[in-house]
Tab-separated table of C-alpha atoms in Angstrom:
chain	number	residue	atom	x	y	z
A	50	MET	CA	-9.588	-26.663	12.322
A	51	LEU	CA	-12.980	-27.677	10.607
A	52	SER	CA	-14.029	-31.168	10.778
A	53	LYS	CA	-14.672	-33.080	7.577
A	54	GLN	CA	-18.330	-32.136	7.396
A	55	GLN	CA	-17.768	-28.702	8.508
A	56	LEU	CA	-15.021	-28.310	5.499
A	57	ILE	CA	-17.618	-29.724	2.968
A	58	GLU	CA	-20.388	-27.212	4.027
A	59	TYR	CA	-17.858	-24.347	4.435
A	60	SER	CA	-16.347	-24.988	0.942
A	61	GLU	CA	-19.661	-25.341	-0.738
A	62	GLU	CA	-20.734	-22.020	0.788
A	63	ALA	CA	-17.433	-20.273	0.020
A	64	ARG	CA	-16.905	-21.289	-3.437
A	65	LYS	CA	-20.522	-20.001	-4.244
A	66	ASN	CA	-20.163	-16.532	-2.433
A	67	TYR	CA	-16.517	-15.516	-2.309
A	68	VAL	CA	-13.840	-14.589	-4.808
A	69	ASN	CA	-11.269	-17.437	-4.860
A	70	HIS	CA	-7.646	-16.953	-4.159
A	71	ILE	CA	-8.038	-13.616	-2.280
A	72	SER	CA	-8.166	-12.951	1.454
A	73	ILE	CA	-7.958	-10.131	3.842
A	74	ASP	CA	-6.238	-9.816	6.970
A	75	CYS	CA	-6.781	-7.018	9.415
A	76	VAL	CA	-4.261	-5.703	11.942
A	77	VAL	CA	-6.307	-3.823	14.596
A	78	PHE	CA	-3.954	-1.861	16.807
A	79	GLY	CA	-5.589	-0.815	20.026
A	80	PHE	CA	-4.364	2.217	21.965
A	81	HIS	CA	-5.400	3.293	25.450
A	82	GLU	CA	-3.525	5.621	27.950
A	83	GLY	CA	-0.081	4.571	26.586
A	84	GLN	CA	-0.637	0.926	25.963
A	85	MET	CA	-0.582	-0.661	22.502
A	86	LYS	CA	-2.456	-3.993	21.798
A	87	VAL	CA	-3.374	-6.248	18.841
A	88	LEU	CA	-6.596	-7.816	18.354
A	89	LEU	CA	-6.051	-11.656	17.730
A	90	LEU	CA	-8.293	-14.783	17.491
A	91	LYS	CA	-7.258	-18.308	18.702
A	92	THR	CA	-8.940	-21.580	17.486
A	93	ASN	CA	-9.969	-24.303	19.954
A	94	ASP	CA	-7.491	-26.864	18.668
A	95	GLU	CA	-4.493	-24.885	17.465
A	96	GLU	CA	-1.828	-23.392	19.741
A	97	LYS	CA	-1.013	-20.469	17.494
A	98	TRP	CA	-3.050	-17.451	16.926
A	99	TYR	CA	-4.350	-15.567	13.936
A	100	LEU	CA	-5.280	-12.035	12.787
A	101	PRO	CA	-8.762	-11.501	12.103
A	102	GLY	CA	-9.503	-12.079	8.312
A	103	GLY	CA	-11.928	-13.451	5.850
A	104	PHE	CA	-12.933	-13.337	2.155
A	105	VAL	CA	-14.308	-11.147	-0.501
A	106	LEU	CA	-18.103	-11.649	-1.382
A	107	ASN	CA	-18.528	-12.012	-5.183
A	108	GLU	CA	-20.101	-8.464	-5.570
A	109	GLU	CA	-18.184	-6.488	-2.853
A	110	PRO	CA	-15.663	-4.030	-3.113
A	111	ILE	CA	-12.572	-4.967	-1.073
A	112	ASP	CA	-12.682	-1.962	1.382
A	113	THR	CA	-16.380	-2.886	2.127
A	114	ALA	CA	-15.355	-6.452	2.869
A	115	ALA	CA	-12.612	-5.427	5.103
A	116	ASP	CA	-15.273	-3.253	6.987
A	117	ARG	CA	-17.661	-5.986	7.294
A	118	ILE	CA	-14.890	-8.408	8.656
A	119	LEU	CA	-13.841	-6.077	11.264
A	120	LYS	CA	-17.325	-5.107	12.255
A	121	GLU	CA	-18.162	-8.960	12.843
A	122	ARG	CA	-14.889	-8.963	15.118
A	123	THR	CA	-15.127	-5.819	17.026
A	124	GLY	CA	-18.755	-4.506	16.755
A	125	LEU	CA	-17.114	-1.271	15.601
A	126	ASP	CA	-18.565	0.401	12.540
A	127	LYS	CA	-16.647	3.059	10.252
A	128	ILE	CA	-13.165	1.964	11.623
A	129	PHE	CA	-10.605	3.919	9.690
A	130	LEU	CA	-9.126	0.989	7.962
A	131	GLN	CA	-6.072	1.482	5.577
A	132	GLN	CA	-4.721	-0.954	3.025
A	133	PHE	CA	-0.924	-1.338	3.619
A	134	ARG	CA	0.328	-4.184	1.512
A	135	VAL	CA	-0.531	-7.473	-0.110
A	136	PHE	CA	0.997	-10.604	0.929
A	137	GLY	CA	1.384	-13.005	-2.129
A	138	ASP	CA	4.107	-15.533	-1.221
A	139	PRO	CA	3.100	-18.830	-3.070
A	140	ASP	CA	3.894	-20.968	0.253
A	141	ARG	CA	1.973	-18.526	2.639
A	142	SER	CA	-1.214	-20.783	2.414
A	143	LYS	CA	0.793	-24.080	2.819
A	144	VAL	CA	-0.379	-24.925	6.397
A	145	HIS	CA	-3.966	-24.631	5.506
A	146	ASN	CA	-3.204	-26.618	2.325
A	147	ASP	CA	-1.670	-29.286	4.304
A	148	MET	CA	-4.330	-29.242	7.103
A	149	TYR	CA	-7.238	-29.982	4.720
A	150	ALA	CA	-5.512	-32.056	2.080
A	151	GLY	CA	-7.196	-35.299	1.279
A	152	MET	CA	-10.374	-34.259	3.164
A	153	LEU	CA	-11.939	-33.299	0.014
A	154	PRO	CA	-11.331	-33.508	-3.768
A	155	LYS	CA	-9.005	-30.532	-4.593
A	156	GLU	CA	-11.484	-28.750	-6.823
A	157	GLU	CA	-14.081	-28.800	-4.186
A	158	ASN	CA	-11.808	-27.890	-1.195
A	159	TRP	CA	-11.798	-24.060	-0.537
A	160	PHE	CA	-8.507	-24.391	1.436
A	161	SER	CA	-6.532	-26.378	-1.375
A	162	GLY	CA	-5.360	-23.287	-3.295
A	163	ARG	CA	-3.112	-20.311	-2.937
A	164	PHE	CA	-4.672	-17.311	-1.179
A	165	ILE	CA	-3.155	-13.739	-1.859
A	166	SER	CA	-3.922	-11.674	1.234
A	167	ILE	CA	-4.712	-7.871	1.258
A	168	GLY	CA	-3.560	-6.452	4.520
A	169	TYR	CA	-5.443	-3.649	6.343
A	170	TYR	CA	-4.564	-1.905	9.456
A	171	ALA	CA	-6.577	0.207	11.962
A	172	LEU	CA	-5.901	2.094	15.038
A	173	VAL	CA	-8.655	2.125	17.741
A	174	ASP	CA	-9.287	2.828	21.346
A	175	PHE	CA	-9.373	-0.539	22.756
A	176	PHE	CA	-11.799	0.530	25.494
A	177	GLY	CA	-14.574	0.699	22.910
A	178	VAL	CA	-14.045	-2.805	21.514
A	179	ILE	CA	-16.108	-5.912	22.427
A	180	PRO	CA	-14.060	-8.672	20.733
A	181	HIS	CA	-16.331	-11.333	19.063
A	182	PRO	CA	-14.643	-14.640	18.043
A	183	ASP	CA	-15.523	-15.879	14.583
A	184	GLN	CA	-16.960	-19.335	13.711
A	185	PHE	CA	-13.454	-21.005	13.562
A	186	SER	CA	-12.274	-19.493	17.013
A	187	GLU	CA	-12.940	-19.924	20.559
A	188	LEU	CA	-10.955	-16.701	21.474
A	189	CYS	CA	-10.950	-13.184	20.289
A	190	ALA	CA	-8.665	-10.945	22.462
A	191	TRP	CA	-6.302	-8.215	22.858
A	192	ARG	CA	-2.792	-9.044	23.366
A	193	ASP	CA	0.101	-6.758	24.312
A	194	LEU	CA	2.342	-5.686	21.390
A	195	ASP	CA	5.296	-6.386	23.608
A	196	ASP	CA	4.064	-9.759	24.650
A	197	MET	CA	2.760	-11.331	21.421
A	198	PRO	CA	2.007	-15.139	21.107
A	199	GLU	CA	3.232	-17.517	18.286
A	200	MET	CA	1.313	-16.699	15.118
A	201	GLN	CA	-0.027	-19.102	12.377
A	202	LEU	CA	0.701	-18.900	8.755
A	203	ASP	CA	2.542	-15.575	7.944
A	204	HIS	CA	0.775	-13.453	10.518
A	205	GLU	CA	3.653	-12.348	12.345
A	206	ASN	CA	5.020	-10.976	9.245
A	207	ILE	CA	1.748	-9.257	8.500
A	208	TYR	CA	1.145	-7.429	11.884
A	209	LYS	CA	4.975	-6.339	11.920
A	210	SER	CA	4.706	-4.941	8.294
A	211	ALA	CA	1.400	-3.272	9.576
A	212	LEU	CA	3.330	-1.639	12.599
A	213	ASP	CA	5.997	-0.462	10.163
A	214	ALA	CA	3.587	1.045	8.041
A	215	LEU	CA	1.788	2.705	10.880
A	216	ARG	CA	5.094	4.172	12.136
A	217	LEU	CA	5.821	5.574	8.629
A	218	GLN	CA	2.173	6.837	8.354
A	219	LEU	CA	3.143	9.387	11.338
A	220	ASN	CA	5.630	11.047	8.880
A	221	TYR	CA	3.071	12.047	6.260
A	222	GLN	CA	-0.707	11.503	7.660
A	223	PRO	CA	-2.478	12.544	10.750
A	224	ILE	CA	-3.231	10.059	13.462
A	225	GLY	CA	-5.263	10.174	16.820
A	226	TYR	CA	-8.811	11.050	15.942
A	227	ASN	CA	-11.032	8.725	18.232
A	228	LEU	CA	-8.171	8.001	20.298
A	229	MET	CA	-7.849	11.363	21.990
A	230	PRO	CA	-10.453	13.043	23.999
A	231	ARG	CA	-12.075	16.162	22.086
A	232	GLU	CA	-9.503	18.342	23.744
A	233	PHE	CA	-6.269	17.466	24.846
A	234	THR	CA	-2.720	18.600	25.821
A	235	MET	CA	0.452	18.454	23.857
A	236	PRO	CA	2.038	16.027	26.027
A	237	GLU	CA	-0.989	13.661	25.785
A	238	LEU	CA	-0.690	13.676	22.014
A	239	GLN	CA	3.207	13.235	22.199
A	240	LYS	CA	2.339	10.002	24.374
A	241	LEU	CA	0.345	8.438	21.425
A	242	TYR	CA	3.411	9.145	19.139
A	243	GLU	CA	5.766	7.776	21.699
A	244	THR	CA	3.680	4.661	22.211
A	245	ILE	CA	3.353	3.845	18.720
A	246	LEU	CA	7.138	4.463	17.940
A	247	ASP	CA	8.182	2.835	21.220
A	248	LYS	CA	10.526	5.679	22.019
A	249	LYS	CA	10.866	9.096	23.945
A	250	LEU	CA	10.537	12.157	21.738
A	251	ASP	CA	11.942	15.671	22.286
A	252	ARG	CA	9.186	17.870	23.649
A	253	ARG	CA	10.157	20.863	21.646
A	254	ASN	CA	10.789	19.086	18.409
A	255	PHE	CA	7.612	17.098	18.579
A	256	GLN	CA	5.337	20.252	19.362
A	257	ARG	CA	7.063	22.124	16.443
A	258	ARG	CA	6.572	19.310	13.996
A	259	VAL	CA	2.917	18.526	14.957
A	260	LEU	CA	1.993	22.071	14.788
A	261	GLY	CA	3.648	22.422	11.376
A	262	PHE	CA	1.267	19.860	9.997
A	263	GLY	CA	-1.662	22.388	10.526
A	264	ILE	CA	-4.342	19.904	11.777
A	265	LEU	CA	-4.574	21.424	15.355
A	266	ASN	CA	-6.685	24.293	16.833
A	267	ARG	CA	-5.434	25.681	20.188
A	268	SER	CA	-8.160	26.760	22.648
A	269	GLU	CA	-7.697	30.224	23.893
A	270	GLU	CA	-7.853	29.449	27.510
A	271	PRO	CA	-5.420	27.065	28.971
A	272	ARG	CA	-6.864	24.077	31.074
A	273	LYS	CA	-7.942	25.096	34.663
A	274	GLY	CA	-7.006	23.733	37.848
A	275	GLY	CA	-3.771	21.914	38.934
A	276	ALA	CA	-0.933	23.170	40.791
A	277	HIS	CA	1.397	23.786	37.861
A	278	LYS	CA	1.306	26.220	34.882
A	279	ALA	CA	-1.774	25.200	33.228
A	280	PRO	CA	-1.187	23.537	29.615
A	281	TYR	CA	-2.926	24.639	26.626
A	282	LEU	CA	-5.591	22.494	25.109
A	283	TYR	CA	-5.701	21.391	21.488
A	284	SER	CA	-8.335	19.924	19.304
A	285	PHE	CA	-8.349	18.504	15.725
A	286	ASP	CA	-9.084	20.721	12.899
A	287	MET	CA	-11.275	18.032	11.165
A	288	GLU	CA	-11.285	19.747	7.715
A	289	ASN	CA	-7.647	19.821	7.529
A	290	TYR	CA	-7.264	16.383	9.265
A	291	GLN	CA	-9.515	14.827	6.636
A	292	ASN	CA	-7.648	16.623	3.874
A	293	ALA	CA	-4.098	15.277	5.227
A	294	LEU	CA	-5.668	11.797	5.481
A	295	THR	CA	-6.274	11.812	1.769
A	296	GLU	CA	-3.485	13.949	0.460
A	297	GLY	CA	-0.881	13.748	2.990
A	298	PHE	CA	1.124	16.432	4.651
A	299	LYS	CA	2.161	17.589	1.204
A	300	GLY	CA	2.397	21.196	2.402
A	301	GLY	CA	5.767	20.141	3.642
A	302	TRP	CA	7.435	20.715	0.273
B	94	MET	CA	-9.301	-7.564	-28.623
B	95	LEU	CA	-8.707	-11.243	-29.145
B	96	SER	CA	-10.569	-13.117	-31.752
B	97	LYS	CA	-12.651	-16.010	-30.571
B	98	GLN	CA	-9.744	-18.499	-31.516
B	99	GLN	CA	-7.140	-16.422	-29.555
B	100	LEU	CA	-9.466	-16.139	-26.663
B	101	ILE	CA	-9.780	-19.978	-26.524
B	102	GLU	CA	-6.150	-20.528	-26.859
B	103	TYR	CA	-5.377	-17.799	-24.116
B	104	SER	CA	-7.947	-18.874	-21.877
B	105	GLU	CA	-6.815	-22.395	-21.751
B	106	GLU	CA	-3.306	-21.300	-21.068
B	107	ALA	CA	-4.103	-18.686	-18.649
B	108	ARG	CA	-6.377	-20.982	-16.629
B	109	LYS	CA	-3.650	-23.479	-16.314
B	110	ASN	CA	-0.879	-21.237	-15.441
B	111	TYR	CA	-2.123	-18.083	-13.686
B	112	VAL	CA	-3.844	-17.430	-10.238
B	113	ASN	CA	-7.555	-16.573	-11.203
B	114	HIS	CA	-9.139	-13.276	-10.101
B	115	ILE	CA	-5.667	-11.591	-9.595
B	116	SER	CA	-3.967	-9.082	-12.033
B	117	ILE	CA	-1.048	-6.746	-11.779
B	118	ASP	CA	-1.038	-3.093	-13.078
B	119	CYS	CA	2.159	-1.212	-13.367
B	120	VAL	CA	2.479	2.566	-13.297
B	121	VAL	CA	6.052	3.331	-14.944
B	122	PHE	CA	6.803	6.794	-14.436
B	123	GLY	CA	9.578	8.037	-16.633
B	124	PHE	CA	11.809	11.077	-15.842
B	125	HIS	CA	14.391	12.712	-17.741
B	126	GLU	CA	15.621	16.382	-17.406
B	127	GLY	CA	12.497	17.908	-16.090
B	128	GLN	CA	9.985	15.923	-18.052
B	129	MET	CA	7.609	13.225	-16.573
B	130	LYS	CA	5.927	10.534	-18.718
B	131	VAL	CA	4.159	7.405	-18.354
B	132	LEU	CA	4.435	4.117	-20.126
B	133	LEU	CA	1.395	2.938	-21.876
B	134	LEU	CA	0.034	0.311	-24.231
B	135	LYS	CA	-2.526	0.752	-27.097
B	136	THR	CA	-4.229	-2.316	-28.700
B	137	ASN	CA	-4.645	-2.203	-32.473
B	138	ASP	CA	-8.519	-2.112	-32.413
B	139	GLU	CA	-9.266	-0.039	-29.276
B	140	GLU	CA	-9.365	3.699	-29.072
B	141	LYS	CA	-8.382	3.775	-25.367
B	142	TRP	CA	-4.864	2.956	-23.678
B	143	TYR	CA	-3.906	0.669	-21.182
B	144	LEU	CA	-1.269	0.314	-18.341
B	145	PRO	CA	1.302	-2.564	-18.765
B	146	GLY	CA	-0.122	-5.426	-16.917
B	147	GLY	CA	-0.520	-9.110	-16.406
B	148	PHE	CA	-1.119	-12.005	-14.318
B	149	VAL	CA	0.501	-14.084	-11.454
B	150	LEU	CA	1.896	-17.519	-12.416
B	151	ASN	CA	0.677	-20.326	-10.058
B	152	GLU	CA	3.877	-20.632	-8.149
B	153	GLU	CA	5.179	-16.997	-8.373
B	154	PRO	CA	5.423	-14.444	-5.553
B	155	ILE	CA	3.645	-11.273	-6.466
B	156	ASP	CA	6.590	-9.076	-6.586
B	157	THR	CA	8.246	-11.408	-8.858
B	158	ALA	CA	5.312	-11.446	-11.296
B	159	ALA	CA	5.425	-7.561	-11.076
B	160	ASP	CA	9.045	-7.565	-12.283
B	161	ARG	CA	8.612	-10.060	-14.989
B	162	ILE	CA	5.876	-8.161	-16.485
B	163	LEU	CA	7.910	-4.883	-16.418
B	164	LYS	CA	10.648	-6.515	-17.685
B	165	GLU	CA	8.801	-7.838	-20.689
B	166	ARG	CA	7.498	-4.316	-21.479
B	167	THR	CA	10.749	-2.330	-20.711
B	168	GLY	CA	13.719	-4.555	-21.136
B	169	LEU	CA	14.658	-3.246	-17.555
B	170	ASP	CA	15.897	-5.681	-14.824
B	171	LYS	CA	15.706	-4.724	-11.269
B	172	ILE	CA	13.421	-1.797	-11.416
B	173	PHE	CA	12.492	-0.645	-7.955
B	174	LEU	CA	8.779	-1.336	-8.010
B	175	GLN	CA	6.500	-0.412	-5.122
B	176	GLN	CA	2.966	-1.852	-4.274
B	177	PHE	CA	0.955	1.176	-3.687
B	178	ARG	CA	-2.593	-0.173	-3.647
B	179	VAL	CA	-5.135	-2.896	-4.483
B	180	PHE	CA	-8.063	-1.925	-6.903
B	181	GLY	CA	-10.953	-4.109	-6.111
B	182	ASP	CA	-14.155	-2.506	-7.343
B	183	PRO	CA	-16.450	-5.541	-8.639
B	184	ASP	CA	-17.246	-3.598	-11.715
B	185	ARG	CA	-13.807	-2.745	-12.711
B	186	SER	CA	-13.635	-5.784	-15.084
B	187	LYS	CA	-16.984	-5.227	-16.658
B	188	VAL	CA	-15.327	-3.894	-19.984
B	189	HIS	CA	-13.726	-6.964	-20.500
B	190	ASN	CA	-16.542	-9.367	-19.150
B	191	ASP	CA	-18.740	-7.543	-21.793
B	192	MET	CA	-16.184	-7.606	-24.586
B	193	TYR	CA	-15.646	-11.325	-24.381
B	194	ALA	CA	-19.099	-12.391	-23.092
B	195	GLY	CA	-20.661	-15.167	-25.276
B	196	MET	CA	-17.612	-16.137	-27.157
B	197	LEU	CA	-16.787	-18.997	-24.738
B	198	PRO	CA	-18.665	-20.759	-21.796
B	199	LYS	CA	-18.312	-18.682	-18.732
B	200	GLU	CA	-16.434	-21.422	-16.792
B	201	GLU	CA	-13.820	-21.584	-19.742
B	202	ASN	CA	-13.559	-17.890	-20.235
B	203	TRP	CA	-10.527	-16.173	-18.562
B	204	PHE	CA	-12.049	-12.750	-18.985
B	205	SER	CA	-15.745	-13.741	-17.628
B	206	GLY	CA	-14.818	-13.124	-13.857
B	207	ARG	CA	-13.708	-10.529	-11.659
B	208	PHE	CA	-10.143	-9.366	-11.453
B	209	ILE	CA	-8.689	-7.688	-8.258
B	210	SER	CA	-5.758	-5.736	-9.285
B	211	ILE	CA	-2.425	-5.174	-7.345
B	212	GLY	CA	-1.121	-1.710	-8.287
B	213	TYR	CA	2.818	-1.297	-8.505
B	214	TYR	CA	4.639	1.964	-9.601
B	215	ALA	CA	8.238	2.713	-10.455
B	216	LEU	CA	10.251	5.720	-11.523
B	217	VAL	CA	12.824	5.311	-14.094
B	218	ASP	CA	15.019	7.246	-16.491
B	219	PHE	CA	12.912	7.074	-19.518
B	220	PHE	CA	16.141	7.425	-21.999
B	221	GLY	CA	17.210	3.882	-20.772
B	222	VAL	CA	13.944	2.165	-21.724
B	223	ILE	CA	12.955	0.528	-25.039
B	224	PRO	CA	9.210	-0.041	-24.865
B	225	HIS	CA	8.074	-3.508	-26.215
B	226	PRO	CA	4.275	-3.881	-26.900
B	227	ASP	CA	2.739	-7.174	-25.486
B	228	GLN	CA	0.761	-9.707	-27.333
B	229	PHE	CA	-2.349	-7.685	-27.289
B	230	SER	CA	-1.035	-4.401	-28.326
B	231	GLU	CA	0.523	-2.651	-31.372
B	232	LEU	CA	2.004	0.284	-29.473
B	233	CYS	CA	3.955	0.619	-26.113
B	234	ALA	CA	4.869	4.211	-25.636
B	235	TRP	CA	5.876	6.982	-23.122
B	236	ARG	CA	2.953	9.539	-22.988
B	237	ASP	CA	3.434	13.038	-21.410
B	238	LEU	CA	1.899	13.029	-17.896
B	239	ASP	CA	0.401	16.451	-18.877
B	240	ASP	CA	-1.198	15.057	-21.995
B	241	MET	CA	-2.504	11.707	-21.202
B	242	PRO	CA	-4.961	9.986	-23.554
B	243	GLU	CA	-8.233	8.337	-22.628
B	244	MET	CA	-7.701	5.294	-20.576
B	245	GLN	CA	-9.496	1.815	-20.662
B	246	LEU	CA	-10.955	0.216	-17.592
B	247	ASP	CA	-10.059	1.951	-14.385
B	248	HIS	CA	-6.555	2.703	-15.589
B	249	GLU	CA	-6.888	6.401	-15.209
B	250	ASN	CA	-7.957	6.058	-11.601
B	251	ILE	CA	-4.833	3.697	-11.260
B	252	TYR	CA	-2.109	5.987	-12.577
B	253	LYS	CA	-3.510	8.981	-10.736
B	254	SER	CA	-3.522	7.024	-7.329
B	255	ALA	CA	0.046	6.095	-8.263
B	256	LEU	CA	1.056	9.505	-8.788
B	257	ASP	CA	-0.373	10.600	-5.389
B	258	ALA	CA	1.464	7.781	-3.706
B	259	LEU	CA	4.561	8.748	-5.494
B	260	ARG	CA	4.162	12.481	-4.248
B	261	LEU	CA	3.361	11.130	-0.785
B	262	GLN	CA	6.614	9.221	-0.919
B	263	LEU	CA	8.611	12.311	-1.393
B	264	ASN	CA	7.793	12.984	2.448
B	265	TYR	CA	8.951	9.714	3.867
B	266	GLN	CA	11.242	7.719	1.376
B	267	PRO	CA	14.302	8.725	-0.855
B	268	ILE	CA	13.884	9.117	-4.464
B	269	GLY	CA	16.435	9.909	-7.311
B	270	TYR	CA	18.784	7.007	-7.443
B	271	ASN	CA	19.306	5.859	-11.117
B	272	LEU	CA	17.707	9.242	-12.194
B	273	MET	CA	20.480	11.329	-11.185
B	274	PRO	CA	24.114	11.192	-12.313
B	275	ARG	CA	26.505	9.904	-9.708
B	276	GLU	CA	27.310	13.364	-8.611
B	277	PHE	CA	24.624	16.112	-8.928
B	278	THR	CA	24.015	19.552	-7.891
B	279	MET	CA	21.262	20.576	-5.196
B	280	PRO	CA	19.388	22.416	-8.065
B	281	GLU	CA	19.594	19.243	-10.075
B	282	LEU	CA	17.822	17.298	-7.358
B	283	GLN	CA	15.364	19.915	-6.753
B	284	LYS	CA	14.125	19.963	-10.248
B	285	LEU	CA	13.415	16.185	-9.901
B	286	TYR	CA	11.222	17.042	-6.859
B	287	GLU	CA	9.543	20.146	-8.560
B	288	THR	CA	8.875	17.948	-11.758
B	289	ILE	CA	7.183	15.203	-9.695
B	290	LEU	CA	5.140	17.607	-7.462
B	291	ASP	CA	4.568	19.920	-10.537
B	292	LYS	CA	5.268	23.015	-8.483
B	293	LYS	CA	8.232	25.394	-7.700
B	294	LEU	CA	9.743	24.829	-4.205
B	295	ASP	CA	11.812	27.081	-2.198
B	296	ARG	CA	15.524	26.635	-2.579
B	297	ARG	CA	16.662	27.109	1.028
B	298	ASN	CA	13.790	24.811	2.498
B	299	PHE	CA	14.392	22.354	-0.049
B	300	GLN	CA	17.973	22.131	0.724
B	301	ARG	CA	17.409	22.112	4.493
B	302	ARG	CA	14.900	19.369	4.306
B	303	VAL	CA	16.641	16.997	1.855
B	304	LEU	CA	19.959	17.488	3.853
B	305	GLY	CA	17.910	16.479	6.953
B	306	PHE	CA	17.147	13.068	5.529
B	307	GLY	CA	20.908	11.999	5.959
B	308	ILE	CA	21.026	10.377	2.488
B	309	LEU	CA	23.454	12.810	0.772
B	310	ASN	CA	27.133	13.075	0.856
B	311	ARG	CA	28.778	16.329	-0.130
B	312	SER	CA	31.860	16.259	-2.153
B	313	GLU	CA	34.817	18.353	-0.674
B	314	GLU	CA	35.367	20.355	-3.960
B	315	PRO	CA	32.763	22.198	-5.728
B	316	ARG	CA	32.181	21.576	-9.342
B	317	LYS	CA	34.882	23.225	-11.616
B	318	GLY	CA	34.470	25.587	-14.389
B	319	GLY	CA	31.492	28.115	-15.294
B	320	ALA	CA	31.492	31.682	-14.808
B	321	HIS	CA	29.423	31.670	-11.682
B	322	LYS	CA	30.237	30.683	-8.075
B	323	ALA	CA	30.796	26.871	-8.430
B	324	PRO	CA	28.108	24.756	-6.798
B	325	TYR	CA	28.732	21.856	-4.439
B	326	LEU	CA	28.352	18.432	-5.697
B	327	TYR	CA	26.291	15.655	-3.905
B	328	SER	CA	26.002	11.921	-4.199
B	329	PHE	CA	23.707	9.557	-2.475
B	330	ASP	CA	24.929	7.687	0.488
B	331	MET	CA	23.719	4.138	-0.595
B	332	GLU	CA	23.616	2.668	2.858
B	333	ASN	CA	21.332	5.358	4.367
B	334	TYR	CA	19.597	5.423	1.123
B	335	GLN	CA	18.694	1.772	1.391
B	336	ASN	CA	17.691	2.024	5.094
B	337	ALA	CA	15.367	4.842	4.448
B	338	LEU	CA	13.845	3.022	1.529
B	339	THR	CA	12.796	0.144	3.922
B	340	GLU	CA	12.160	2.044	6.881
B	341	GLY	CA	11.371	5.443	6.018
B	342	PHE	CA	12.990	8.816	7.375
B	343	LYS	CA	11.894	7.590	10.814
B	344	GLY	CA	14.606	9.924	12.169
B	345	GLY	CA	12.230	12.846	11.679
B	346	TRP	CA	10.784	11.759	15.144
């Protein structure tokens, strides 16, 4: 929470530089070897946690704003961020309205009004991220998806919606670039899907379906070494992968 | 275009009642027996056309705002509207900024600033709709998707993005309720998909995939009459249909 003096300074800057009534909230899912985490922030005087978020500069495209916010929190450039939904309940800003009510006249108080928030999600390898707290927070940290803390505002709803969107995305867009090594086996890719969906998948159905997407190249030589039958190695066909990111797996029809 | 007096009155009302910097644009696709249309508006003094749109009341959830705007334009209640993307380019409001620049001091002029627009789309039977122009327009009309007029602002981009989103949706969510009669044949349903995708589909692949979604009930008796082999009749299983609308065809994995 901001002190009165901080609120005065922040409000003045914000009212000058940002588009009022719009915010951005980012759900960054981190994956590494079968584990899924979410990047969260905690302020020093509140018990609950926040998703990383921020505002849109007056002359800034919204996707650029999301990139900027994420870069500040993660150090990562060019994360593939997807808009997934807008959160526009009139009461969603009430906690902040109340928290700062009376500290400043309403028309000068950045947190006196309603904020409609654009939700973005991303999926990254959490080993590559160095979390940075923002000016309001003492902590920026990965939390396990199956052991999430209590969330402030409507942020529980936002990360759950993002997870639904990510799971839906498995049906119509490719996933896994930046999470897999350059070459990987079919069981390694299946593990990623199983972790996101939080369930076991049938090996043969998975292989048939993923190959049907047309985004994988199979190496001619199976992986060497090991006592068992050597598995084939796959890599992403980046041209088809990029096309499917923009257009989806339309080939299905 | 508003006259100066109209702009003064509109701006005063809008600044009092609506959330600034946020707008809603709706892409209403109309389907009927193999034809696809889009609902558009035209003002009396501009050559280009608009998508139906509007603003969000101070205390109104955004989805309710979209419903209200659509009801005013179509007379239809409870259209299934889907948020599909936010349009947040800083220059997208420039045409309106310029059109009304100088008519009113900037801080009083509703159209002096930037609007970030939430895009919604819907798919309806165009035979059930009576289009109503809004206060800015002389015309509200269905236009053929393959013969669209020049569009104002970024509205061409918005309806094309909506079409992409609708086509993607065919991969992960059901479609067709309210467009099909209560009972329909497989070729009738296939025609809907072919019209949206603007391409011919293979009959057997279509049938296998659609049945795999688990949203259809087949009647025990084939349709009677006709010289040819009587086709089976299908209807939507509304419980599975509703589940798949919220959760997607997750069963795929």
